[in-house]
mmCIF file of the C-alpha atoms, coordinates in Angstrom:
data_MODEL
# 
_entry.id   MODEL 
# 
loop_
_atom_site.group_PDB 
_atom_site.id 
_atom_site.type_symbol 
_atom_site.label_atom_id 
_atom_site.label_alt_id 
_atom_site.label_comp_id 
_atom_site.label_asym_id 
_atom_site.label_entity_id 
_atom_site.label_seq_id 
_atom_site.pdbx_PDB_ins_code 
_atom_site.Cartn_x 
_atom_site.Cartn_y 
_atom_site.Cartn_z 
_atom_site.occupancy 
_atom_site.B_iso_or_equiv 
_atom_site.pdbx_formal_charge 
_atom_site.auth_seq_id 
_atom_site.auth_comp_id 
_atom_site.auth_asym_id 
_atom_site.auth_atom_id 
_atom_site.pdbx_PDB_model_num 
ATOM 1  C CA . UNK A 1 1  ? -37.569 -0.991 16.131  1.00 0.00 ? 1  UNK A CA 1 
ATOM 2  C CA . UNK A 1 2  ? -40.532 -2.985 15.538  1.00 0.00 ? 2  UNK A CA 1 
ATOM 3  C CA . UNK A 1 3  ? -40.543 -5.234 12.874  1.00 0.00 ? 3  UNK A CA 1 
ATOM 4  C CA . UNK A 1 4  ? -43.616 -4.166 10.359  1.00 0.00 ? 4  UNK A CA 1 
ATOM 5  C CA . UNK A 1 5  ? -44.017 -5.501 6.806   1.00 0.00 ? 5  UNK A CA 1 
ATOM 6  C CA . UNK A 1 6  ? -45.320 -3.939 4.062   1.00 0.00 ? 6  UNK A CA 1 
ATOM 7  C CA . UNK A 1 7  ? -47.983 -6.709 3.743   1.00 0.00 ? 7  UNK A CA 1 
ATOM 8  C CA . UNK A 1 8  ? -48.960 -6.044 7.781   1.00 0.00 ? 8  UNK A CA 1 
ATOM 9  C CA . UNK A 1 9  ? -49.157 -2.287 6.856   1.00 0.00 ? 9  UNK A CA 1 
ATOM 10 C CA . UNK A 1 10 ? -51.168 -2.318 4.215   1.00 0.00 ? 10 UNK A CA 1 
ATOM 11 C CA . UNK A 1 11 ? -53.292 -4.849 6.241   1.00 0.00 ? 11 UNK A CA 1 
ATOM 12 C CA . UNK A 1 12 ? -53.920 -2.098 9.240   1.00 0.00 ? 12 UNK A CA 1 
ATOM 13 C CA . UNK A 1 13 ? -54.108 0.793  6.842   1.00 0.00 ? 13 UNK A CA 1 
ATOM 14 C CA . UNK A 1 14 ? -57.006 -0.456 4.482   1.00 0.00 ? 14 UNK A CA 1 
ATOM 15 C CA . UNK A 1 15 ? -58.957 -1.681 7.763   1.00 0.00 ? 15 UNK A CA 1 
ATOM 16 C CA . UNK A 1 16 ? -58.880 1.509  9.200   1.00 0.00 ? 16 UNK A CA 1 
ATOM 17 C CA . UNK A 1 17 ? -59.547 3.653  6.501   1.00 0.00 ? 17 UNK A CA 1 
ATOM 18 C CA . UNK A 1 18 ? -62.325 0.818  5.568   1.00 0.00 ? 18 UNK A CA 1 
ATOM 19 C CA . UNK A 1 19 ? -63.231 1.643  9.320   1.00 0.00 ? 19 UNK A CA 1 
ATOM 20 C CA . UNK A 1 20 ? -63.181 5.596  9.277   1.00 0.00 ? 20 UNK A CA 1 
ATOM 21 C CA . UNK A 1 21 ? -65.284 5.137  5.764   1.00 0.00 ? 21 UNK A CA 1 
ATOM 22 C CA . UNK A 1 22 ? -67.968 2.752  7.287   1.00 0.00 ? 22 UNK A CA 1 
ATOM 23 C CA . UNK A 1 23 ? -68.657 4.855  10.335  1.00 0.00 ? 23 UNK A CA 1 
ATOM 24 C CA . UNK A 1 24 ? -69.442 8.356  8.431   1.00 0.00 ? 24 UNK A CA 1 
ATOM 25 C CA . UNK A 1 25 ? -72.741 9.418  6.971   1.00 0.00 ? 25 UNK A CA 1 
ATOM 26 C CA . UNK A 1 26 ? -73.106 11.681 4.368   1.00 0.00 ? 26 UNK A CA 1 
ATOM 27 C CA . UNK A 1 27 ? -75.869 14.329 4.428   1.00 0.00 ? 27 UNK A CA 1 
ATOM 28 C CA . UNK A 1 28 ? -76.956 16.425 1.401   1.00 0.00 ? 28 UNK A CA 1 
ATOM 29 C CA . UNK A 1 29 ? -78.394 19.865 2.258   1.00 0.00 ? 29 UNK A CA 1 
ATOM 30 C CA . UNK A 1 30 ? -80.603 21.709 -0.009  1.00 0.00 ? 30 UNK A CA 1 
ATOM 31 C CA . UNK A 1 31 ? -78.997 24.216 -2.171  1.00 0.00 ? 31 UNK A CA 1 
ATOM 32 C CA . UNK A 1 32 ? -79.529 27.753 -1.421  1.00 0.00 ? 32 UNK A CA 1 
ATOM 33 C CA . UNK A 1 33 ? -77.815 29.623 -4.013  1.00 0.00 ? 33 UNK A CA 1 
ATOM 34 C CA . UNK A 1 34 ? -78.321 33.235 -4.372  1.00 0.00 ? 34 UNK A CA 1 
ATOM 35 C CA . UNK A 1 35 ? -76.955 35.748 -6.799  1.00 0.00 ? 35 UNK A CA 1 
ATOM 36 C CA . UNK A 1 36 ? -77.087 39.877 -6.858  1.00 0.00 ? 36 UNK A CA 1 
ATOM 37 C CA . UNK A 1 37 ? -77.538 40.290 -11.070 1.00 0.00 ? 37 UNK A CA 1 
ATOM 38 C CA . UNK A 1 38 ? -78.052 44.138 -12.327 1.00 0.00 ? 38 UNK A CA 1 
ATOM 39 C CA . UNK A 1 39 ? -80.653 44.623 -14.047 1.00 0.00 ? 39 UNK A CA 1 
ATOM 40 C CA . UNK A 1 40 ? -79.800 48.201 -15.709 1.00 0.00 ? 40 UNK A CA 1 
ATOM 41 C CA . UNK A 1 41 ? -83.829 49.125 -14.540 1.00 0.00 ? 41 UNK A CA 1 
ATOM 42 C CA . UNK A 1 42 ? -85.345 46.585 -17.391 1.00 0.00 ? 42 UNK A CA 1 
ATOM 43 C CA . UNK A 1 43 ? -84.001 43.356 -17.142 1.00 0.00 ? 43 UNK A CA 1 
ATOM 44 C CA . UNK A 1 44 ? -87.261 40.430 -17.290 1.00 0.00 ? 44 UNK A CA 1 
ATOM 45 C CA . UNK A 1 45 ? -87.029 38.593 -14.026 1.00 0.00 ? 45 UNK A CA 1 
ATOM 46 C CA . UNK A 1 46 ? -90.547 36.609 -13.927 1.00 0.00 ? 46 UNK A CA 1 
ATOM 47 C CA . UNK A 1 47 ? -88.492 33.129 -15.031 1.00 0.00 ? 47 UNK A CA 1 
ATOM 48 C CA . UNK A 1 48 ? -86.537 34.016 -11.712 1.00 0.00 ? 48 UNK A CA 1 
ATOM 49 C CA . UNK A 1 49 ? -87.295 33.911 -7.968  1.00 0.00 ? 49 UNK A CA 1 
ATOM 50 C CA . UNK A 1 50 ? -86.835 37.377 -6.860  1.00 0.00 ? 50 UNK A CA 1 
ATOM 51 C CA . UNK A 1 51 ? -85.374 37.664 -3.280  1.00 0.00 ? 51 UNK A CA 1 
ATOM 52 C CA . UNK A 1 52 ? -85.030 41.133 -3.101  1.00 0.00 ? 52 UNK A CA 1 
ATOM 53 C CA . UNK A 1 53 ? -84.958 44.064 -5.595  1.00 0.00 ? 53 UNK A CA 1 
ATOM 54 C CA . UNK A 1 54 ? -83.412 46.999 -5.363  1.00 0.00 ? 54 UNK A CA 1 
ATOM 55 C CA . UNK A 1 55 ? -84.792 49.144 -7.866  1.00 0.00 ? 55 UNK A CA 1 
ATOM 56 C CA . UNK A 1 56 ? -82.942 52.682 -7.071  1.00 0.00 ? 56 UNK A CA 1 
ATOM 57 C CA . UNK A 1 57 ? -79.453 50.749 -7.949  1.00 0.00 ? 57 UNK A CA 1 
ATOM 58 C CA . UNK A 1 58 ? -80.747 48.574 -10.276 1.00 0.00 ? 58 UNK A CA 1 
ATOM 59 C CA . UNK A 1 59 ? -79.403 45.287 -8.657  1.00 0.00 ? 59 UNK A CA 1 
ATOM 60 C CA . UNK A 1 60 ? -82.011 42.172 -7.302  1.00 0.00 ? 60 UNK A CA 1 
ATOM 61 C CA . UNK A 1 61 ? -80.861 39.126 -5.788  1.00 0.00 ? 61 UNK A CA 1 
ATOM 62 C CA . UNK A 1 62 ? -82.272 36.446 -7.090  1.00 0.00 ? 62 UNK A CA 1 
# 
């Protein structure tokens, strides 16, 4: 049995969780969220970017 204090564990535990955080990088991507809204054939989309319509459904993802 090996013969670990608490004070020794906490000790190796915060350095290699301080190591594991240190040697990551954090990337942000740009958001690309999309959404399929029905329009019911009148809805006002021009404050919207329009990815698609579908016009005989009445759905546009936007």
């Amino acid at each position: 049995m090996s013969n670990l204090t608490k004070r020794k564990f906490i000790k190796v535990s915060g350095s290699v969780i301080g190591g594991i955080a240190a040697g990551t990088t954090v990337t942000a991507a740009a958001r690309t969220d999309r959404f399929i809204v029905s329009t019911k054939g009148k809805a006002d989309l021009s404050d919207l970017t329009v990815v698609h319509e579908m016009p005989g459904i009445n759905y546009a993802v936007v």
